[in-house]
Short mmCIF file of C-alpha atoms in Angstrom, two decimals:
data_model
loop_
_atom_site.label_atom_id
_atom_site.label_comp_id
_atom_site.label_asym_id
_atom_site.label_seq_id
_atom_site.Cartn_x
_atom_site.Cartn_y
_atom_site.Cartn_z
CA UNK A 977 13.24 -59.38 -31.16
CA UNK A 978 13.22 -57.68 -28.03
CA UNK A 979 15.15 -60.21 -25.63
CA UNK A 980 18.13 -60.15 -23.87
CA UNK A 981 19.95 -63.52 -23.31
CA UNK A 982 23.30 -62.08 -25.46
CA UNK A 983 26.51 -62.60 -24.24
CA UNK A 984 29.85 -60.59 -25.57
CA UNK A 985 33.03 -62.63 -24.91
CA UNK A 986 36.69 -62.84 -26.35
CA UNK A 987 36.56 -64.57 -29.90
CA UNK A 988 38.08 -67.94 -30.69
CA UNK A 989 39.32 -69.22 -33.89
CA UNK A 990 36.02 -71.12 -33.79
CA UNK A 991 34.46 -67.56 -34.83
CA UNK A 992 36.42 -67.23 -38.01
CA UNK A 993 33.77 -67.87 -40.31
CA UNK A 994 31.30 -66.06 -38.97
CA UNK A 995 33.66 -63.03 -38.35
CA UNK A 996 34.58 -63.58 -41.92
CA UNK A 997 31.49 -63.01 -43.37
CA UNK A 998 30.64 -59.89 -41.27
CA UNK A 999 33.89 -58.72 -42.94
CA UNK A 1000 32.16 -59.47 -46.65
CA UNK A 1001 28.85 -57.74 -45.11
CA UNK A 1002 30.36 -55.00 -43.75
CA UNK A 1003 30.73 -52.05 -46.39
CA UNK A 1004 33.77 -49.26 -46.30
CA UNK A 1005 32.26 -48.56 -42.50
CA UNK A 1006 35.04 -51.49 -41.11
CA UNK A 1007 38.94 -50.69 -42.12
CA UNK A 1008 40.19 -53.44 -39.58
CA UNK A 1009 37.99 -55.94 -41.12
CA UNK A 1010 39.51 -56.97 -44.70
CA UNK A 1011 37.69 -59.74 -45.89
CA UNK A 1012 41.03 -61.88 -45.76
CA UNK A 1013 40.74 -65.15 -43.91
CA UNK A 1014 44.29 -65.37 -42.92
CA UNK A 1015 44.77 -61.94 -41.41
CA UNK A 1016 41.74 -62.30 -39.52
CA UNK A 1017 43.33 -65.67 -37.79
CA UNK A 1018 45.76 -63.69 -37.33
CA UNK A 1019 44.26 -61.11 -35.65
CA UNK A 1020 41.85 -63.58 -33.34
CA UNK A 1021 45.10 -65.25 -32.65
CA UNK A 1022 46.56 -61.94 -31.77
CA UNK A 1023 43.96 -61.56 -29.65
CA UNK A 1024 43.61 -64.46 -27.52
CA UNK A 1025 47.45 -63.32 -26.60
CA UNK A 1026 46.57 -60.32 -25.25
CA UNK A 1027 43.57 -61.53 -23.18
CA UNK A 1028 45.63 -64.38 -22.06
CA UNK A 1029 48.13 -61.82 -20.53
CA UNK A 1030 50.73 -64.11 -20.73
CA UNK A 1031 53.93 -61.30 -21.66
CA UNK A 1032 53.75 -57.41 -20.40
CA UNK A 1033 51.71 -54.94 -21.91
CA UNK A 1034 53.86 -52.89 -24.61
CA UNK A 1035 51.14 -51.42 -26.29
CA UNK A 1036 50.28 -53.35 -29.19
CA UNK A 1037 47.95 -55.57 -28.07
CA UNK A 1038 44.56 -56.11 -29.66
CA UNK A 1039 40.92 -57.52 -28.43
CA UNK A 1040 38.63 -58.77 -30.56
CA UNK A 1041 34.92 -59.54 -29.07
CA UNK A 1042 31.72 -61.67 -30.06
CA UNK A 1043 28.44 -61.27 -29.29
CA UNK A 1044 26.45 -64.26 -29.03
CA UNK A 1045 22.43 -64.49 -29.13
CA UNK A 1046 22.42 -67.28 -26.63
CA UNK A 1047 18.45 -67.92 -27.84
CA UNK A 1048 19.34 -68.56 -31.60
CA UNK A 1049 22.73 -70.13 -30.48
CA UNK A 1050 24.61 -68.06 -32.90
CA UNK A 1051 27.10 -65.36 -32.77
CA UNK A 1052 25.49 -62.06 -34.28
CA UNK A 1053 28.12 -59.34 -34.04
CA UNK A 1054 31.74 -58.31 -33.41
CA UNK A 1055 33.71 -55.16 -31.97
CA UNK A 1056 37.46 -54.81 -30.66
CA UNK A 1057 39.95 -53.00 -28.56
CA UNK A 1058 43.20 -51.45 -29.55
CA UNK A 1059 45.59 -51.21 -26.40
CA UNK A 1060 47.48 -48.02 -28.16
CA UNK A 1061 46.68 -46.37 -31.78
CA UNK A 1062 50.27 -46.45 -33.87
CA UNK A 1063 52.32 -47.72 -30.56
CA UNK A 1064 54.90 -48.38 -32.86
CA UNK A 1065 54.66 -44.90 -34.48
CA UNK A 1066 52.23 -41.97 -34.70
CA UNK A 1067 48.36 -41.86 -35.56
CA UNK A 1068 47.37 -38.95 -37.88
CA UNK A 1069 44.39 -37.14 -38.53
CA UNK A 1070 42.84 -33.67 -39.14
CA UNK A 1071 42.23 -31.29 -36.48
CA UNK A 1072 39.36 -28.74 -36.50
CA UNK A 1073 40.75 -25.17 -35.69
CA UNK A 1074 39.27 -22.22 -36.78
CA UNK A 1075 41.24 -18.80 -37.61
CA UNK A 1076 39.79 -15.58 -37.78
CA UNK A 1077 40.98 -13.07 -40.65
CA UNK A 1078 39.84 -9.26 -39.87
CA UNK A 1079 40.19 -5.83 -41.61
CA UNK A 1080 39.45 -2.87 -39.36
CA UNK A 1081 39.93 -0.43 -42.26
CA UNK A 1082 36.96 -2.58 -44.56
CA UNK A 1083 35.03 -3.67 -41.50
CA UNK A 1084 35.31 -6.94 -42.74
CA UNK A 1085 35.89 -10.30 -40.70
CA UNK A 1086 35.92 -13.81 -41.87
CA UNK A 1087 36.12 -16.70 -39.34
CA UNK A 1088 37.35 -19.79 -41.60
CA UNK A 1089 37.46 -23.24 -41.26
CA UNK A 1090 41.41 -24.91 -41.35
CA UNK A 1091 42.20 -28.42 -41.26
CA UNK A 1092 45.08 -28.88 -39.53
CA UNK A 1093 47.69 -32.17 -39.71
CA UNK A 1094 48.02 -33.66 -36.26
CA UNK A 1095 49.49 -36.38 -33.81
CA UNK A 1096 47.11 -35.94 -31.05
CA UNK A 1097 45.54 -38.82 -30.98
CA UNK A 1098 49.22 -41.26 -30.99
CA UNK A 1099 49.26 -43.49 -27.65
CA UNK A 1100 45.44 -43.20 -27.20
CA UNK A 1101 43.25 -46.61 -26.96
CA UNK A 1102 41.29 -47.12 -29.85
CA UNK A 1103 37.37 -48.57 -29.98
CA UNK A 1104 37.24 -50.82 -33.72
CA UNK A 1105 35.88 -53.08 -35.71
CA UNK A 1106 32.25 -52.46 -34.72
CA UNK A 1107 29.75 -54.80 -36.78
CA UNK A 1108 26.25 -56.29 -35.83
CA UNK A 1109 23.51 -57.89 -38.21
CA UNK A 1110 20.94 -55.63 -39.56
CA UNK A 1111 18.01 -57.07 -37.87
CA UNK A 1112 19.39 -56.59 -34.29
CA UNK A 1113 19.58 -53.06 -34.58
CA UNK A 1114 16.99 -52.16 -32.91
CA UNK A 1115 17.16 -54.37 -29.69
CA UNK A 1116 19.62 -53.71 -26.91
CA UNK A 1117 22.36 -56.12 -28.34
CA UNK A 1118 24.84 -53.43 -29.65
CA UNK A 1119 24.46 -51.51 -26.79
CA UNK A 1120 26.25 -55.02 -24.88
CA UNK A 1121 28.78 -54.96 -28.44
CA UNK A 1122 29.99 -51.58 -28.07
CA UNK A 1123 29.58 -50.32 -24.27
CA UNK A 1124 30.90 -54.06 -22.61
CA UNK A 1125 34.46 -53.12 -24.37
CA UNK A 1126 34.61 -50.09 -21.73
CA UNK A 1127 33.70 -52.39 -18.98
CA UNK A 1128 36.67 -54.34 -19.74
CA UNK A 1129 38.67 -51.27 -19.87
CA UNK A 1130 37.30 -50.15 -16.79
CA UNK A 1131 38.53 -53.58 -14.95
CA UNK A 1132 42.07 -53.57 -16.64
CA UNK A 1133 43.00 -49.39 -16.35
CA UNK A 1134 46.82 -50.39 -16.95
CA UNK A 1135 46.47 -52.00 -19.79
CA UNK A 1136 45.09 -49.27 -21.41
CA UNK A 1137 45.54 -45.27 -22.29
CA UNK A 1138 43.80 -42.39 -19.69
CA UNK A 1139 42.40 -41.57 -23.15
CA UNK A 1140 40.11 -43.38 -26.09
CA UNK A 1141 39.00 -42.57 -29.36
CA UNK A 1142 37.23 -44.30 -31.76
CA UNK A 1143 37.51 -44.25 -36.01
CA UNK A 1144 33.52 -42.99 -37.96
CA UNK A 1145 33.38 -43.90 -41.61
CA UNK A 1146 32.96 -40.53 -43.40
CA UNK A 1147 30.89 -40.09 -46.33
CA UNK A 1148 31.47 -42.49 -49.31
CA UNK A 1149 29.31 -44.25 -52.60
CA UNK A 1150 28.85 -47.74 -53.16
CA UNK A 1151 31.98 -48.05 -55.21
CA UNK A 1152 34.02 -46.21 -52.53
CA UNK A 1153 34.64 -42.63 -54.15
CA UNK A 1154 34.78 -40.06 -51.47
CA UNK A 1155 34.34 -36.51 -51.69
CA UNK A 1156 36.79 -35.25 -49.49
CA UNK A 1157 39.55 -38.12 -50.45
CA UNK A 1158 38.97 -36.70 -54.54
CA UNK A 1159 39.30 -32.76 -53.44
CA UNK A 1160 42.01 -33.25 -51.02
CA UNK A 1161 43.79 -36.47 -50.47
CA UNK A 1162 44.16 -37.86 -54.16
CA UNK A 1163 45.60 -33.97 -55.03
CA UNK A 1164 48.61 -35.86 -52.98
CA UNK A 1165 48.57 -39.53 -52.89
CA UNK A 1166 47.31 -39.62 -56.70
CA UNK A 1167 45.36 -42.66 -56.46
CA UNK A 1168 41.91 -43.96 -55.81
CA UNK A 1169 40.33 -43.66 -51.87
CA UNK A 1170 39.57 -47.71 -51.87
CA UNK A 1171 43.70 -48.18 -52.70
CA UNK A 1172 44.49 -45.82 -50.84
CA UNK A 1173 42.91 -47.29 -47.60
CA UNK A 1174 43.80 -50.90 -48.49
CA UNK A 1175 48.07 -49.76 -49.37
CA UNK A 1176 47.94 -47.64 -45.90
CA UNK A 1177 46.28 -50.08 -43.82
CA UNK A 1178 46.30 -47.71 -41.26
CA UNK A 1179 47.03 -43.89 -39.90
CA UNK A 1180 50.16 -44.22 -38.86
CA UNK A 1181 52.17 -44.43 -42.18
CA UNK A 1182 55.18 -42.43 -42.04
CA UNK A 1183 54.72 -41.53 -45.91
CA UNK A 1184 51.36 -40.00 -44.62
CA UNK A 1185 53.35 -37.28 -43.00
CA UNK A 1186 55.74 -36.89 -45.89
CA UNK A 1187 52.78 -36.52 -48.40
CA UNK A 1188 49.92 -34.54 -46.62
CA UNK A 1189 50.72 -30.69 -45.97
CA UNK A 1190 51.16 -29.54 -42.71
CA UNK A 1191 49.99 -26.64 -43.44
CA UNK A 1192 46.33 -25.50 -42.10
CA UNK A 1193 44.17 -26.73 -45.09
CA UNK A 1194 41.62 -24.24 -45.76
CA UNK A 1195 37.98 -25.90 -46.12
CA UNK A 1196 36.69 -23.25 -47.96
CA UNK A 1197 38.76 -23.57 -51.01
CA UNK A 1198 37.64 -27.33 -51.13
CA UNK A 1199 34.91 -28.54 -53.73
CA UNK A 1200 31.48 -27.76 -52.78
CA UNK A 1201 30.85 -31.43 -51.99
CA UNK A 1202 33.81 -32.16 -49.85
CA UNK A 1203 33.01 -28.94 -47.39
CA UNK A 1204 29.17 -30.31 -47.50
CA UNK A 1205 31.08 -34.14 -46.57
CA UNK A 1206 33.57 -33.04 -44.04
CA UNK A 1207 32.82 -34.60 -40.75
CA UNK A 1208 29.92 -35.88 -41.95
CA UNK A 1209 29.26 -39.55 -41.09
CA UNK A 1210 28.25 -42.72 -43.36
CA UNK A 1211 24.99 -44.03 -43.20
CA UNK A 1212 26.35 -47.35 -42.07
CA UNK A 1213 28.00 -45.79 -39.13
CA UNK A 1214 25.31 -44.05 -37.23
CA UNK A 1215 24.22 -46.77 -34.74
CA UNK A 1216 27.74 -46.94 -33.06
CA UNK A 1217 28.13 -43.21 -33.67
CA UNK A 1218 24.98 -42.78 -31.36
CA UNK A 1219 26.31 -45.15 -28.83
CA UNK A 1220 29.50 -43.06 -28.59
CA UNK A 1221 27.90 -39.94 -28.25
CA UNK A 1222 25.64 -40.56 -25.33
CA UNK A 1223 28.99 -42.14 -23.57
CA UNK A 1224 29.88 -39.11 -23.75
CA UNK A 1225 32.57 -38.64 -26.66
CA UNK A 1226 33.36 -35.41 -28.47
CA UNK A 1227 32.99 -35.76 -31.78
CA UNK A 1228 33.78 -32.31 -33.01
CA UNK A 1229 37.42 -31.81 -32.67
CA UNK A 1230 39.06 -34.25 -34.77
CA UNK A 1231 38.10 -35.65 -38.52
CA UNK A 1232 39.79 -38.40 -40.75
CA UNK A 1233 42.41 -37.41 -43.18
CA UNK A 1234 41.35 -39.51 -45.87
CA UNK A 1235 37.22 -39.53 -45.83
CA UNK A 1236 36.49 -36.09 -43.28
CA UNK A 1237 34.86 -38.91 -41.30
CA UNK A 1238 34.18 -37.62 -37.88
CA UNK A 1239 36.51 -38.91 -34.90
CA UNK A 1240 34.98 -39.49 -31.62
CA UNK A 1241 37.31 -38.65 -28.69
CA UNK A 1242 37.43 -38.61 -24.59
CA UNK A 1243 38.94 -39.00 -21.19
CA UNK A 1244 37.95 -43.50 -20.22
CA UNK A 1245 37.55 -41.91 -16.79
CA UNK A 1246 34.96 -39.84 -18.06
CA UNK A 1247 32.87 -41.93 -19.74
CA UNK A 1248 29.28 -42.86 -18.55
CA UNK A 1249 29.53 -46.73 -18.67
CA UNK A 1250 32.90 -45.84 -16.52
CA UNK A 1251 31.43 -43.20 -14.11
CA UNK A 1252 28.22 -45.34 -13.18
CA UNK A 1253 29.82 -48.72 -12.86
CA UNK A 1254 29.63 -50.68 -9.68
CA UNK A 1255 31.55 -53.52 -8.56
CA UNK A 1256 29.41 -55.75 -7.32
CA UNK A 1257 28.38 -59.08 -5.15
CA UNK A 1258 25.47 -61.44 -7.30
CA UNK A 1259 23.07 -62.67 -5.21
CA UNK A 1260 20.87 -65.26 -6.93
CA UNK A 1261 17.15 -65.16 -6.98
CA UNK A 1262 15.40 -62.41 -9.14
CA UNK A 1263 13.14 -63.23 -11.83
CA UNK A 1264 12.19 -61.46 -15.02
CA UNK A 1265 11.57 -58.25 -13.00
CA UNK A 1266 13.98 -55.42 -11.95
CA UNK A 1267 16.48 -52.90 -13.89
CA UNK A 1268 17.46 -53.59 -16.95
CA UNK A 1269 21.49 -53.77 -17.09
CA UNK A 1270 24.48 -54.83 -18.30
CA UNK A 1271 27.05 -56.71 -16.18
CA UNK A 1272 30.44 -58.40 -16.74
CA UNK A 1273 32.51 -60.40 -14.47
CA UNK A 1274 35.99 -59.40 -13.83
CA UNK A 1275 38.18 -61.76 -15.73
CA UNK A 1276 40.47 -61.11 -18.45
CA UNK A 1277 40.63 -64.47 -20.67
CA UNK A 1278 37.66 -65.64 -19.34
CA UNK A 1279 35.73 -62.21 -19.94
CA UNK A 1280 31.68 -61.93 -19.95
CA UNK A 1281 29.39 -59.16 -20.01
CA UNK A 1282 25.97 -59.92 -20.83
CA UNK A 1283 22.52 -57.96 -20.20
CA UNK A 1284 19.86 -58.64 -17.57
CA UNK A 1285 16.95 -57.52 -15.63
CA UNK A 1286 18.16 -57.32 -11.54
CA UNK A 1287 17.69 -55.90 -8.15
CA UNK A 1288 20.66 -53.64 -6.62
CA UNK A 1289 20.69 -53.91 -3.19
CA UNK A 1290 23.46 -51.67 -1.77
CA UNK A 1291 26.69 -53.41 -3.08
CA UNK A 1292 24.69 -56.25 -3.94
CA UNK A 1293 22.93 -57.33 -7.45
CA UNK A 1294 20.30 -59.82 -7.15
CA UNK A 1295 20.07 -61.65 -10.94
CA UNK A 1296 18.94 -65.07 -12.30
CA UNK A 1297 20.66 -67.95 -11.74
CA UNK A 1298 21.04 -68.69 -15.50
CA UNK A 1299 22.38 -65.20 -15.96
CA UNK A 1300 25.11 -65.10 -13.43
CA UNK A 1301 26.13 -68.93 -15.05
CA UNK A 1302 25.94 -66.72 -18.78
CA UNK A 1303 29.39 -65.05 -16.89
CA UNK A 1304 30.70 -68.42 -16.02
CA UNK A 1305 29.90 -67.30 -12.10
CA UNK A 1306 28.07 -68.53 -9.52
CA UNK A 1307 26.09 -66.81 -6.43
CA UNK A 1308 28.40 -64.97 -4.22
CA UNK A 1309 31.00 -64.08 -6.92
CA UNK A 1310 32.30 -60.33 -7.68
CA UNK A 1311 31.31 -58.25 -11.20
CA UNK A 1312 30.55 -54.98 -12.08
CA UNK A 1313 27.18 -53.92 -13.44
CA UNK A 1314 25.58 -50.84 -14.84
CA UNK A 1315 22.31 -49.96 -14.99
CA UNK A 1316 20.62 -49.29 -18.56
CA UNK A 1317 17.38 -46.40 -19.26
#
C-alpha cells in the first residue's frame, strides 16, 4: 500500500460510525475517544461549530479530522485539535526537575529525580485523538493525519495558542493497570487507573489539585517498576510519538500525572511543518513525477490537505489536476504546501 490519493478533512456526522469503531479499536492510547456514540456526536457536532467560525474564538473550541483513502473510498483514520487545554480551568501534569543533594564533609553527591505538580501547560493548544488502522502504518497516510492539523494551525494563528503540546499514553497492560498510577496516583485517589481516567475525564479537575501533593515527588522512592515506567511510552503510541519528535517537540520536560506517559511540548512557530511551509499558487499540469508533499488549501470549514507528487516553481506548485480538485480548488487558486523526505 504505498499510494497517496488520502485526503484529511473536517468530520461530519456521516463519520460517526466509523469514528465509533476506531474508538472500540483504539486501546487506553485514546482518552478523548470513549467508545460512547452520543458524546462523540457531540463532539463532531462541536466540531463542525468551530470550523464553521460562526461565534468568536473563546478557547474551547475543538477540531476533529478524517482521513479518507480516496482509492478504497473509505475513511481510515482520525486526529483532532484542541483550541486551549482546560480554557475553562487549569491543565495539570508532572514536571521533570532534578535537585542535587551534596555533603562536602562525606564527599558524597546525589543528583535525584523529583516530580513536580504543575500548570504549565494551561492555555496551550492541544494535538488529540490520534488513531489510524493498523495496516496503513507504514505508508505516508499518518504523516497527512497528524502533520495536516499544524497546517491548519499555521493558516488560522489566532485561533490558536503561540504554544502546543500533545498527550503520549504511558505504559499500561491489557486490563489497564499502570505502574506508575498503582505506586503513586492510587496512594491518593484510592481507586483503579481505568476509573480513574474515565471519573476525571480530563487534567483539569480541580480535585486533582486538592488530592495530588505539591510537593516534589521523589522518583526514587517509587516501586522499581514505576521508576523503570516513568516517561516511558505505550506500544500503541509510538507512531505519532515519532511524528512529533521529528516536528520537533520536546518530549523530556513534562510527564502525565496519572500513567508517567511522556508529554510532547513546543513553540507552533517552531515547528518544522510550520517553518518550511509555503503559501502557494497551483498550477495544473504535473504528472506522477516531482516532490513528494503535502498541501492544504486555506479554508476553514471547507479544509483539505492531502499528499502529492509536484513541481515548485518559485511561488508556484505545479500538481495534477485531480489533486488540486482532492482540495476542492481549481488551477490558479492559493494553498500552502510542504515538501516531504
Amino acid at each position: 500500500m504505498n499510494h497517496m490519493d488520502y485526503l484529511l478533512r473536517p468530520a461530519t456526522l456521516d463519520d460517526l460510525d466509523v469514528i465509533e469503531e476506531f474508538s472500540r479499536a483504539a486501546t487506553f492510547s485514546i482518552r478523548t475517544l470513549k467508545p460512547d456514540r452520543a458524546r462523540l456526536a457531540a463532539r463532531i457536532e462541536r466540531s463542525l461549530k468551530a470550523f464553521a467560525g460562526a461565534e468568536p474564538p473563546n478557547g474551547d473550541e475543538l477540531y476533529h479530522f478524517v482521513l479518507e483513502d480516496l482509492q478504497a473510498g473509505r475513511v481510515v483514520g482520525t486526529s483532532g485539535i484542541v483550541a486551549s487545554a482546560a480554557s475553562n480551568g487549569r491543565f495539570y501534569c508532572y514536571r521533570n526537575e532534578f535537585l542535587v543533594h551534596g555533603s562536602e564533609e562525606l564527599g558524597i553527591t546525589n543528583r535525584e529525580h523529583t516530580l513536580r505538580l504543575c500548570e504549565d501547560l494551561s492555555g496551550h493548544t492541544l494535538l488529540s485523538s490520534f488513531y489510524i488502522e493498523p495496516e496503513y502504518s507504514d505508508t505516508l497516510a499518518p504523516q497527512l493525519l497528524s502533520r495536516g492539523r499544524l497546517l491548519f494551525i499555521r493558516n488560522y494563528p489566532h485561533l490558536f495558542a503561540e504554544r502546543i503540546g500533545a498527550e503520549n499514553p504511558g505504559l499500561c497492560d491489557d486490563e489497564g493497570n499502570s505502574p506508575v498510577w498503582d505506586a503513586l496516583g492510587h496512594r491518593f485517589f484510592k481507586m483503579p487507573f481505568p476509573e480513574a481516567e474515565q471519573r476525571t475525564g480530563g487534567r483539569s479537575k480541580s480535585y486533582i489539585a486538592e488530592l495530588m501533593p505539591r510537593n516534589p515527588v521523589y522518583v526514587s522512592l517509587l516501586a522499581k517498576d514505576a521508576q523503570w515506567a516513568m516517561g516511558q511510552l505505550h506500544p500503541d503510541g509510538e507512531l505519532p510519538f515519532g511524528i512529533l519528535v521529528a516536528e520537533g517537540f520536546d518530549v523530556d520536560s513534562y510527564v502525565d500525572i496519572f500513567d508517567g506517559g511522556p508529554i510532547a511540548e513546543a513553540r507552533v512557530a517552531m515547528l518544522r511543518s510550520v517553518v518550511s511551509a509555503q503559501d502557494v499558487a497551483l498550477r495544473s499540469g504535473v504528472g506522477a513525477t516531482g516532490e513528494a508533499c503535502m498541501v492544504a488549501n486555506l479554508e476553514r470549514a471547507g479544509f483539505r490537505a492531502t499528499l502529492a507528487r509536484g513541481e515548485f516553481l518559485d511561488d508556484n506548485l505545479q500538481l495534477n489536476g485531480s489533486t488540486i480538485a482532492h482540495l476542492g480548488l481549481a488551477a490558479g487558486a492559493k494553498a500552502c504546501a510542504v515538501r516531504l523526505d
